Amino acid sequence: MMQDTSALNQQRHPIADDESVWLFGYGSLIWKADFPYLERRRATIYGWERRFWQGSHDHRGTLESPGRVATLIASPGTPCHGMAYRISGETLKPLDIREKNGYLRETVSLHFSDNSTASGLVYMATQDNPAFLGESPLAAIAEQIDRAHGPSGPNRDYLLNLAQALREMAVEDDHIMALERHLLALR
Ligand code: BEZ
């Protein structure tokens, strides 16, 4: 099921075209920044865990064979490491449209390696959106990812690119690395 959250996102946090805003990426935004940005910095948010629990019918799967992509699940105190981009409001608009399937923008505190902080936005798909799939055994998630393919390409590329990018950043993420092992074992 699809839910177009783009208009809701623009109402919830209106941002003028010439304003700049930090956007925190924990999924494809870590390895695929195909938009203009003013600054890019590693950042950490606290209280969230990355999980492949959101269905993808529009990017990495289809209605008949949905893929799975990352979302954030509340986990008090847990760090989630990712990449933050300072972008203009003008750049944010097309991202809202691209990430429209159930992802809402939330405000979070970003922590940078020099101990500075900033307020930023993050896209999250919560359990009440119709595309949310939730927890499943890792082997089943990996099999679903291995099968799925959508307009943005094979679902497996999303997972493998994310795992590789996290390794290059020396980020330990047990869920992602275990999923990668399951996926690679399938072929
Ligand atoms: C991310 O990489 O942070 C992301 C990208 C699209 C939707 C949700 C999250």
PDB file of C-alpha atoms in Angstrom, residues 10 13-23 35-40 84-96 105 121 123:
ATOM      1  CA  GLN A  10       5.845  20.226   3.498  1.00  0.00           C
ATOM      2  CA  HIS A  13       8.006  21.644   8.524  1.00  0.00           C
ATOM      3  CA  PRO A  14       7.712  24.335   5.845  1.00  0.00           C
ATOM      4  CA  ILE A  15      11.187  25.383   4.704  1.00  0.00           C
ATOM      5  CA  ALA A  16      11.744  28.358   2.402  1.00  0.00           C
ATOM      6  CA  ASP A  17      13.669  27.655  -0.809  1.00  0.00           C
ATOM      7  CA  ASP A  18      16.556  29.881   0.280  1.00  0.00           C
ATOM      8  CA  GLU A  19      16.785  28.533   3.867  1.00  0.00           C
ATOM      9  CA  SER A  20      19.292  25.796   4.655  1.00  0.00           C
ATOM     10  CA  VAL A  21      18.593  22.736   6.757  1.00  0.00           C
ATOM     11  CA  TRP A  22      20.524  19.662   7.911  1.00  0.00           C
ATOM     12  CA  LEU A  23      19.148  16.368   6.640  1.00  0.00           C
ATOM     13  CA  PHE A  35      21.453  16.142  -4.983  1.00  0.00           C
ATOM     14  CA  PRO A  36      23.357  19.367  -4.424  1.00  0.00           C
ATOM     15  CA  TYR A  37      24.492  20.037  -0.865  1.00  0.00           C
ATOM     16  CA  LEU A  38      26.297  22.840   0.933  1.00  0.00           C
ATOM     17  CA  GLU A  39      28.087  20.598   3.470  1.00  0.00           C
ATOM     18  CA  ARG A  40      28.341  16.868   4.169  1.00  0.00           C
ATOM     19  CA  ALA A  84      24.259  14.651   7.383  1.00  0.00           C
ATOM     20  CA  TYR A  85      23.840  17.040   4.488  1.00  0.00           C
ATOM     21  CA  ARG A  86      23.197  20.761   4.738  1.00  0.00           C
ATOM     22  CA  ILE A  87      20.853  21.466   1.875  1.00  0.00           C
ATOM     23  CA  SER A  88      18.588  24.265   0.686  1.00  0.00           C
ATOM     24  CA  GLY A  89      14.810  24.177   0.996  1.00  0.00           C
ATOM     25  CA  GLU A  90      14.764  24.050  -2.780  1.00  0.00           C
ATOM     26  CA  THR A  91      16.745  20.775  -2.718  1.00  0.00           C
ATOM     27  CA  LEU A  92      14.537  19.294   0.013  1.00  0.00           C
ATOM     28  CA  LYS A  93      11.320  19.576  -2.043  1.00  0.00           C
ATOM     29  CA  PRO A  94      12.184  16.961  -4.684  1.00  0.00           C
ATOM     30  CA  LEU A  95      13.492  14.642  -1.930  1.00  0.00           C
ATOM     31  CA  ASP A  96      10.091  14.882  -0.216  1.00  0.00           C
ATOM     32  CA  ARG A 105      10.111  14.111   8.244  1.00  0.00           C
ATOM     33  CA  LEU A 121      15.505  16.565   9.725  1.00  0.00           C
ATOM     34  CA  TYR A 123      12.835  10.753   7.105  1.00  0.00           C
TER      35      TYR A 123
END
